[in-house]
Coordinates of C-alpha atoms in Angstrom, one line a residue:
X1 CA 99.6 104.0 105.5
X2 CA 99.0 107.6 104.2
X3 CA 101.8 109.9 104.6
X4 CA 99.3 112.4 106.4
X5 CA 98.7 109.7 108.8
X6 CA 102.0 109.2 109.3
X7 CA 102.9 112.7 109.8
X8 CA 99.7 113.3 112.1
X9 CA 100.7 112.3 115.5
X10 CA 104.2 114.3 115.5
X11 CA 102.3 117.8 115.7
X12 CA 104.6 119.6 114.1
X13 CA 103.1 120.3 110.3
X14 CA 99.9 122.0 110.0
X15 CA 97.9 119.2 108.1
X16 CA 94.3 120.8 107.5
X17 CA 92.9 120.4 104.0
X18 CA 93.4 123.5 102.5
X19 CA 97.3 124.0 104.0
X20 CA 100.7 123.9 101.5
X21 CA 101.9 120.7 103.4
X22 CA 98.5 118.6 102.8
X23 CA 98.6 119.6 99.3
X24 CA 102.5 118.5 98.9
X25 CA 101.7 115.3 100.6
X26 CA 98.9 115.0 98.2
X27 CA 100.7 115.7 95.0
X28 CA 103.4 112.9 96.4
X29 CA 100.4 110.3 97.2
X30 CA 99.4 111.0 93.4
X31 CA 102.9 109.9 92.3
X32 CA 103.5 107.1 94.7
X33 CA 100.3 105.8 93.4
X34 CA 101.3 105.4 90.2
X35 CA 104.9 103.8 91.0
X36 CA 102.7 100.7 93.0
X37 CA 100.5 100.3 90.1
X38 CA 104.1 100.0 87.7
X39 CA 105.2 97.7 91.0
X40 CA 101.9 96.0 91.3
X41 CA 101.6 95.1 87.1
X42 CA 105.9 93.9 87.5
X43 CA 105.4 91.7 89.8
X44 CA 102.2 90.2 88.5
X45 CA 103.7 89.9 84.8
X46 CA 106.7 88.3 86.7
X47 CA 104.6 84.7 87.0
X48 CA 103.6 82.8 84.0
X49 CA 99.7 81.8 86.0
X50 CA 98.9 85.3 86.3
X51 CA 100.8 87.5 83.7
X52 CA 98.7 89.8 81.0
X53 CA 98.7 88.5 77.4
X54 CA 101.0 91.1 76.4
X55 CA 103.7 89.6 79.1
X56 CA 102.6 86.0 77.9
X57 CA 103.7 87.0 74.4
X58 CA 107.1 87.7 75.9
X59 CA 107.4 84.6 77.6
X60 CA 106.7 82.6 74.5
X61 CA 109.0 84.9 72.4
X62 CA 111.8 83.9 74.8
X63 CA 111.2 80.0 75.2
X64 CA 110.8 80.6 71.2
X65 CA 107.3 79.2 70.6
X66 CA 104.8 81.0 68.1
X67 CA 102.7 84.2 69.3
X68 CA 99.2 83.4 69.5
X69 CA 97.4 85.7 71.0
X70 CA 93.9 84.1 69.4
X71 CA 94.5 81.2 71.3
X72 CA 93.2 80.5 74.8
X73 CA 95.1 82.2 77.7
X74 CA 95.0 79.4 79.7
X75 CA 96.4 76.9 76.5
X76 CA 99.4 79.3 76.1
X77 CA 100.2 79.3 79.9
X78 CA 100.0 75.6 80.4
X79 CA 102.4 75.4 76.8
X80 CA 104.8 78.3 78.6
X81 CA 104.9 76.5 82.3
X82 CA 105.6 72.8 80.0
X83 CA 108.3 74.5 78.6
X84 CA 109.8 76.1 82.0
X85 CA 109.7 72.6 83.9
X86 CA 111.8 71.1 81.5
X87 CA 115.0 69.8 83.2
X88 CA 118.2 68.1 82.1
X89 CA 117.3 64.6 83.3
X90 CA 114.1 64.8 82.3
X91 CA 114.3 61.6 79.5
X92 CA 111.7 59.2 80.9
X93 CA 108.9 58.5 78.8
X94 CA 106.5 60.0 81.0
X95 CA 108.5 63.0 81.6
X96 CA 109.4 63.2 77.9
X97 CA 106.0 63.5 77.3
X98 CA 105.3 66.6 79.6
X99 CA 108.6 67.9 78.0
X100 CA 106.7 67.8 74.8
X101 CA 103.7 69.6 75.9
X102 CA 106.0 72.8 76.3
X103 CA 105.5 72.4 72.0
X104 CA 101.9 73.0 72.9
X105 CA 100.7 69.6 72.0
X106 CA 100.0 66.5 74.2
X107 CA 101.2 63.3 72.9
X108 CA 101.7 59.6 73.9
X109 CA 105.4 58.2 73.3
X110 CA 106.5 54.9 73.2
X111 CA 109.4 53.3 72.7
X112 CA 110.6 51.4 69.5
X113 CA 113.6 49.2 70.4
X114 CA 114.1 47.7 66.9
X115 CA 114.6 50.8 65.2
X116 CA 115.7 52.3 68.1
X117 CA 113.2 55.6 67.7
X118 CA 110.7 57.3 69.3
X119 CA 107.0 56.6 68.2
X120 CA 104.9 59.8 68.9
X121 CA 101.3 59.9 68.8
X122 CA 99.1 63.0 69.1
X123 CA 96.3 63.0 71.7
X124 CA 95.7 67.3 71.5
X125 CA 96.6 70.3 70.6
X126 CA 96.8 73.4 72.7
X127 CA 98.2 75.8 70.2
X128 CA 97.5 76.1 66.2
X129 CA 100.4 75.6 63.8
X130 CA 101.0 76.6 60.5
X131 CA 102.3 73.8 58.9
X132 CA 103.2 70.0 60.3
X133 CA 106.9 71.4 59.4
X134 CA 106.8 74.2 62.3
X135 CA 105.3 72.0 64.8
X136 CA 107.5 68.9 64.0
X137 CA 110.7 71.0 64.6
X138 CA 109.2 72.4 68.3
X139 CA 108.6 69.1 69.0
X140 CA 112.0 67.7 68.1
X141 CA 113.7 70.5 69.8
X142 CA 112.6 69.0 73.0
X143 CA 113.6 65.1 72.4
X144 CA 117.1 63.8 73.2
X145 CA 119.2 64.7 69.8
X146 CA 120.4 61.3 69.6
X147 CA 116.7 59.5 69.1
X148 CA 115.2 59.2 65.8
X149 CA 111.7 60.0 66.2
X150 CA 108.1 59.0 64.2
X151 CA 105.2 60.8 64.2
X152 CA 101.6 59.6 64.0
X153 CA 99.0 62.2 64.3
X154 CA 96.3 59.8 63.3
X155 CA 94.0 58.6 60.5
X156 CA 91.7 60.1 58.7
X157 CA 89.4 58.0 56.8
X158 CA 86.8 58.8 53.7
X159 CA 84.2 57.2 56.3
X160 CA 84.9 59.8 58.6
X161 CA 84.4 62.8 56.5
X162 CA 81.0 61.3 55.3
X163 CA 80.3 61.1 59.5
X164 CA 79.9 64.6 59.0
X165 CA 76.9 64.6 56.1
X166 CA 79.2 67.8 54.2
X167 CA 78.8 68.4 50.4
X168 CA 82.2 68.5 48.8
X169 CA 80.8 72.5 48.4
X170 CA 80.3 72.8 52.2
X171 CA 84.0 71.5 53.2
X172 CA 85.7 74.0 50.5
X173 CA 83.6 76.3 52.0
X174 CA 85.2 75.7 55.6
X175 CA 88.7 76.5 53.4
X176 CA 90.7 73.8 55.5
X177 CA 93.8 72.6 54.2
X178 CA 95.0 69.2 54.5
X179 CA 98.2 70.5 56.6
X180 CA 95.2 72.0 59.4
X181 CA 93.6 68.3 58.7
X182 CA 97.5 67.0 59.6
X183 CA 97.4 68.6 63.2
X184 CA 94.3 69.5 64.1
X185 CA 91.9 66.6 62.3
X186 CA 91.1 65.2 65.6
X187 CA 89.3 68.3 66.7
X188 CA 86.8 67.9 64.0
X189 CA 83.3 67.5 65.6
X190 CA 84.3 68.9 69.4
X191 CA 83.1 71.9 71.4
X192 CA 84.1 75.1 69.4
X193 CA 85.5 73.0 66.2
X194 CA 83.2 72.8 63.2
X195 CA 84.1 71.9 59.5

């Protein structure tokens, strides 16, 4: 409600347009306005589903993942709200697996009683990495200490790259390295993903 409404029915302030009291109550409207909007933006920032991209960058600074502001809103969130549901007895495979997905990938574990490790194979990939080294060490960070684990992030065969009818000129071209092959290979060929 307008503090000129509110002031209205008491009668005792003379509230026509041009008087001292409407123009006070005015310049205070112009400043309440702008402590709702800093109210309004605080409490919207304050959930992960429907912060800005500046206050998603401070989320993932704090839960220590990498900044990627290139990347999908909607990947980092879902990689940010992975990482927030993780809880202490979280060490079932399937739960495991959505504790992993706070690294920003989706994976399928399985157990490997003989060794007694952890076989982990990649399925996606909702951030981009560096190096297999920076997203290997996310990914541990959020396996039991005490488990050995082994990665498989699939094969990539000579057949496949001729799938693609490239010249050797047309993949140097693309400038992939074989650490992007490492992590991302299995996007090759999908929506938005070209080589």
């Amino acid at each position: 409600m307008a503090l000129r409404e509110m002031l209205l029915p008491m009668g005792l302030y003379d509230l026509s347009p041009d008087s001292f009291v409407s123009r006070e109550l005015e310049a205070y409207g112009v400043g309440f306005a702008l402590v709702e909007e800093v109210l309004r933006r605080v409490a919207e920032d304050s959930f992960v589903t429907s912060c800005s991209g500046e206050a998603l960058s401070r989320w993932e600074f704090l839960l220590g993942l990498p900044t990627q502001p290139e990347v999908p809103l909607e990947s980092r969130r879902e990689t940010v709200l992975a990482r927030l549901a993780i809880r202490p007895g979280d060490f079932t495979l399937p739960r495991l697996e959505q504790s992993v997905s706070g690294a920003g990938v989706k994976v399928k574990i399985t157990e490997n009683p003989p060794q007694g490790a952890l076989s982990i194979s990649f399925v996606d990939t909702l951030l981009e990495y560096e190096n297999w080294e920076q997203l290997k060490k996310q990914i541990q960070a959020l396996l039991p200490a005490h488990l050995p684990a082994e990665f498989d992030v699939g094969i990539l065969t000579w057949e496949m790259f001729d799938g693609f009818s490239l010249s050797f000129t047309d993949w140097d071209s693309a400038d992939f390295s074989w650490q992007w092959f490492d992590i991302n290979g299995h996007k090759l060929g999908k929506e938005g993903q070209h080589a």
